[in-house]
Amino acid sequence: MTPALANEIHVWLMEVDAPPPALLAEWRQCLDTDELARADRFYFERDRIIYTAAHWLLRSALAEAGGLPAAAWRFATGPHGKPHIDPALGHDALGFNLSHTKGLVACAITNGGEIGIDVELMEPRRSELDIAEHYFSAAEVALLRAMPAARHMRTFFRLWTLKEALIKTTGEGLERALDSFSFAFDPVAVTFHPDDAAEAARWTFSELEPSAHHAMALAIRQDTRRPMRLVTTRLRIGGDGQVVADRR
Ligand SMILES: CC(C)(COP(=O)(O)OP(=O)(O)OC[C@H]1O[C@@H](n2cnc3c(N)ncnc32)[C@H](O)[C@@H]1OP(=O)(O)O)[C@@H](O)C(=O)NCCC(=O)NCCS
């Protein structure tokens, strides 16, 4: 049990471009044989780097929250592939989720509920509206359409990351139709289709601005919603090639 996390969500994030080889080698030492095998299967080096950085970041965050060394954590997966901590380690209450995208890795840890995180690089798509019409709910498409075109990309990625954070929280992933729920803003809130106000009341969402080019959303589902403190640890690679932490 990790009392420090009782009413907290710990989010760790790191922008990653081309880490020094010595640092990458250090990160690899934390990974288990499955993770190393997965890392080595990526065709592009940039994908290997992001995967390795993400799994090192998660293990480092768990080490700080849960007291086991980074390399000691073992994982199992749920029915749709959501990873959780191996119950044999005795940290069942500790939940986490991991996300990586070009240039950024992030994870969230808590023992206050089920958690999901998503990060995306915000790069212009040929038509955000077409993608939205294909995947999002009618209400979300209407919300996008009502906006000036200059705001489409940002809003599209806000919706995308929120929707991914929700389906990653439940662990359903894309098994769940992305138009089976809608987000609205100011404040961020979800509506399920068909309507289920009791279920909607169990959810809390946060959006963070990890960089000028990335969107990030965090979701937590609690049987009884209570205030949670968000503690963000932002790592960066310093001039000496070592990782430096800024916490707030
Ligand atoms: C897992 C999933 C839900 C999200 O994937 P994603 O956004 O591509 O990737 P992310 O980097 O955010 O998350 C990947 C991590 O989530 C975790 N994960 C895997 N399956 C998961 C699941 N069912 N639920 C929650 N988390 C899961 C893993 O830790 C994984 O990391 P790993 O591959 O390094 O082990 C995936 O099923 C998915 O939906 N991919 C397609 C996304 C898409 O096309 N969305 C269209 C929206 S408009």
Tab-separated table of N, CA, C and O and ligand atoms in Angstrom, residues 38 51 55 80-83 96-101 117-120 131 135-136 156 160 164 167-169 171-174 178, ligand 1:
chain	number	residue	atom	x	y	z
A	38	ARG	N	10.149	-6.284	-27.346
A	38	ARG	CA	9.226	-5.398	-28.068
A	38	ARG	C	9.969	-4.191	-28.622
A	38	ARG	O	9.755	-3.779	-29.760
A	51	TYR	N	9.522	4.037	-27.154
A	51	TYR	CA	9.025	2.891	-26.373
A	51	TYR	C	9.890	2.687	-25.129
A	51	TYR	O	9.390	2.522	-24.011
A	55	HIS	N	8.702	3.161	-21.139
A	55	HIS	CA	8.697	2.072	-20.157
A	55	HIS	C	9.676	2.341	-19.017
A	55	HIS	O	9.410	1.974	-17.872
A	80	HIS	N	-8.576	-6.746	-22.554
A	80	HIS	CA	-8.355	-6.025	-23.829
A	80	HIS	C	-6.948	-5.447	-23.898
A	80	HIS	O	-6.687	-4.509	-24.642
A	81	GLY	N	-6.067	-5.978	-23.057
A	81	GLY	CA	-4.659	-5.596	-23.181
A	81	GLY	C	-4.189	-4.496	-22.259
A	81	GLY	O	-3.044	-4.068	-22.344
A	82	LYS	N	-5.086	-3.994	-21.364
A	82	LYS	CA	-4.619	-2.934	-20.454
A	82	LYS	C	-3.655	-3.533	-19.434
A	82	LYS	O	-4.015	-4.436	-18.688
A	83	PRO	N	-2.427	-3.013	-19.368
A	83	PRO	CA	-1.481	-3.577	-18.403
A	83	PRO	C	-1.802	-3.137	-16.976
A	83	PRO	O	-2.289	-2.032	-16.746
A	96	PHE	N	-2.098	2.252	-13.009
A	96	PHE	CA	-1.308	3.166	-13.837
A	96	PHE	C	-1.791	3.101	-15.270
A	96	PHE	O	-2.525	2.174	-15.661
A	97	ASN	N	-1.381	4.063	-16.040
A	97	ASN	CA	-1.555	3.977	-17.480
A	97	ASN	C	-0.429	4.758	-18.155
A	97	ASN	O	0.125	5.687	-17.569
A	98	LEU	N	-0.117	4.350	-19.359
A	98	LEU	CA	1.053	4.849	-20.071
A	98	LEU	C	0.624	5.323	-21.450
A	98	LEU	O	-0.287	4.745	-22.052
A	99	SER	N	1.279	6.368	-21.951
A	99	SER	CA	0.976	6.821	-23.309
A	99	SER	C	2.243	7.382	-23.941
A	99	SER	O	3.060	7.999	-23.257
A	100	HIS	N	2.400	7.136	-25.229
A	100	HIS	CA	3.544	7.728	-25.920
A	100	HIS	C	3.149	8.154	-27.311
A	100	HIS	O	2.270	7.575	-27.945
A	101	THR	N	3.796	9.204	-27.766
A	101	THR	CA	3.550	9.731	-29.098
A	101	THR	C	4.864	10.325	-29.576
A	101	THR	O	5.827	10.399	-28.802
A	117	ILE	N	-4.578	7.697	-19.469
A	117	ILE	CA	-3.907	8.912	-19.951
A	117	ILE	C	-3.661	8.774	-21.438
A	117	ILE	O	-3.431	7.667	-21.939
A	118	ASP	N	-3.763	9.900	-22.151
A	118	ASP	CA	-3.428	9.857	-23.581
A	118	ASP	C	-2.679	11.122	-23.965
A	118	ASP	O	-3.045	12.220	-23.554
A	119	VAL	N	-1.631	10.953	-24.746
A	119	VAL	CA	-0.906	12.094	-25.312
A	119	VAL	C	-0.871	11.943	-26.821
A	119	VAL	O	-0.797	10.829	-27.342
A	120	GLU	N	-0.969	13.042	-27.506
A	120	GLU	CA	-0.913	13.028	-28.976
A	120	GLU	C	-0.121	14.237	-29.456
A	120	GLU	O	-0.238	15.326	-28.886
A	131	ILE	N	-12.363	12.965	-40.015
A	131	ILE	CA	-12.013	11.947	-39.011
A	131	ILE	C	-13.046	11.980	-37.894
A	131	ILE	O	-13.531	10.942	-37.437
A	135	TYR	N	-15.459	8.936	-36.422
A	135	TYR	CA	-15.258	8.313	-35.103
A	135	TYR	C	-16.040	8.954	-33.967
A	135	TYR	O	-16.405	8.275	-33.009
A	136	PHE	N	-16.204	10.282	-34.009
A	136	PHE	CA	-16.745	10.983	-32.838
A	136	PHE	C	-18.274	10.923	-32.825
A	136	PHE	O	-18.904	10.491	-33.789
A	156	PHE	N	-10.064	19.321	-31.948
A	156	PHE	CA	-10.050	17.916	-32.380
A	156	PHE	C	-9.131	17.098	-31.472
A	156	PHE	O	-9.499	16.023	-30.993
A	160	TRP	N	-9.986	14.088	-28.991
A	160	TRP	CA	-9.331	12.800	-29.251
A	160	TRP	C	-8.665	12.289	-27.972
A	160	TRP	O	-8.856	11.135	-27.565
A	164	GLU	N	-9.684	8.996	-25.871
A	164	GLU	CA	-8.722	7.897	-25.664
A	164	GLU	C	-8.474	7.673	-24.168
A	164	GLU	O	-8.343	6.523	-23.733
A	167	ILE	N	-11.380	5.540	-22.857
A	167	ILE	CA	-11.384	4.112	-23.229
A	167	ILE	C	-10.153	3.393	-22.684
A	167	ILE	O	-10.153	2.174	-22.535
A	168	LYS	N	-9.103	4.152	-22.356
A	168	LYS	CA	-7.935	3.540	-21.721
A	168	LYS	C	-8.164	3.341	-20.221
A	168	LYS	O	-7.569	2.463	-19.616
A	169	THR	N	-9.014	4.158	-19.638
A	169	THR	CA	-9.338	3.989	-18.216
A	169	THR	C	-10.102	2.685	-18.001
A	169	THR	O	-9.771	1.881	-17.127
A	171	GLY	N	-10.116	0.280	-19.992
A	171	GLY	CA	-9.312	-0.814	-20.535
A	171	GLY	C	-9.918	-1.405	-21.792
A	171	GLY	O	-9.330	-2.298	-22.405
A	172	GLU	N	-11.069	-0.873	-22.212
A	172	GLU	CA	-11.728	-1.447	-23.397
A	172	GLU	C	-10.982	-1.125	-24.690
A	172	GLU	O	-11.123	-1.836	-25.688
A	173	GLY	N	-10.249	-0.010	-24.686
A	173	GLY	CA	-9.591	0.400	-25.923
A	173	GLY	C	-10.626	0.580	-27.023
A	173	GLY	O	-11.774	0.959	-26.753
A	174	LEU	N	-10.244	0.239	-28.239
A	174	LEU	CA	-11.162	0.481	-29.358
A	174	LEU	C	-12.291	-0.547	-29.445
A	174	LEU	O	-13.103	-0.497	-30.354
A	178	LEU	N	-16.288	4.826	-30.219
A	178	LEU	CA	-15.933	6.178	-29.767
A	178	LEU	C	-17.118	7.144	-29.836
A	178	LEU	O	-17.044	8.242	-29.288
B	1	LIG	C1	-4.401	1.176	-26.300
B	1	LIG	C2	-5.221	2.066	-27.181
B	1	LIG	C3	-6.562	2.322	-26.534
B	1	LIG	C4	-4.529	3.410	-27.276
B	1	LIG	O1	-3.448	3.361	-28.058
B	1	LIG	P1	-2.657	4.608	-28.578
B	1	LIG	O2	-3.366	5.899	-28.330
B	1	LIG	O3	-2.280	4.298	-29.950
B	1	LIG	O4	-1.343	4.508	-27.683
B	1	LIG	P2	-0.908	5.136	-26.306
B	1	LIG	O5	0.517	5.455	-26.477
B	1	LIG	O6	-1.795	6.216	-25.800
B	1	LIG	O7	-1.065	3.918	-25.286
B	1	LIG	C5	-0.307	2.772	-25.412
B	1	LIG	C6	-0.158	2.160	-24.036
B	1	LIG	O8	-1.438	1.960	-23.432
B	1	LIG	C7	-1.410	0.762	-22.657
B	1	LIG	N1	-2.504	-0.075	-23.142
B	1	LIG	C8	-2.499	-1.108	-24.030
B	1	LIG	N2	-3.756	-1.597	-24.163
B	1	LIG	C9	-4.548	-0.866	-23.360
B	1	LIG	C10	-5.945	-0.895	-23.066
B	1	LIG	N3	-6.771	-1.779	-23.617
B	1	LIG	N4	-6.418	0.012	-22.184
B	1	LIG	C11	-5.600	0.902	-21.603
B	1	LIG	N5	-4.283	0.983	-21.843
B	1	LIG	C12	-3.765	0.108	-22.718
B	1	LIG	C13	-0.044	0.126	-22.828
B	1	LIG	O9	0.759	0.506	-21.723
B	1	LIG	C14	0.473	0.791	-24.083
B	1	LIG	O10	1.858	0.971	-24.056
B	1	LIG	P3	2.844	-0.080	-24.759
B	1	LIG	O11	2.263	-0.374	-26.089
B	1	LIG	O12	4.153	0.655	-24.823
B	1	LIG	O13	2.893	-1.253	-23.847
B	1	LIG	C15	-5.397	1.381	-28.548
B	1	LIG	O14	-6.232	0.278	-28.427
B	1	LIG	C16	-6.002	2.245	-29.567
B	1	LIG	O15	-7.116	2.596	-29.436
B	1	LIG	N6	-5.260	2.586	-30.622
B	1	LIG	C17	-5.766	3.335	-31.777
B	1	LIG	C18	-5.963	4.821	-31.572
B	1	LIG	C19	-6.857	5.458	-32.641
B	1	LIG	O16	-6.769	5.194	-33.818
B	1	LIG	N7	-7.776	6.336	-32.217
B	1	LIG	C20	-8.666	7.040	-33.071
B	1	LIG	C21	-9.276	8.181	-32.260
B	1	LIG	S1	-10.016	9.357	-33.244
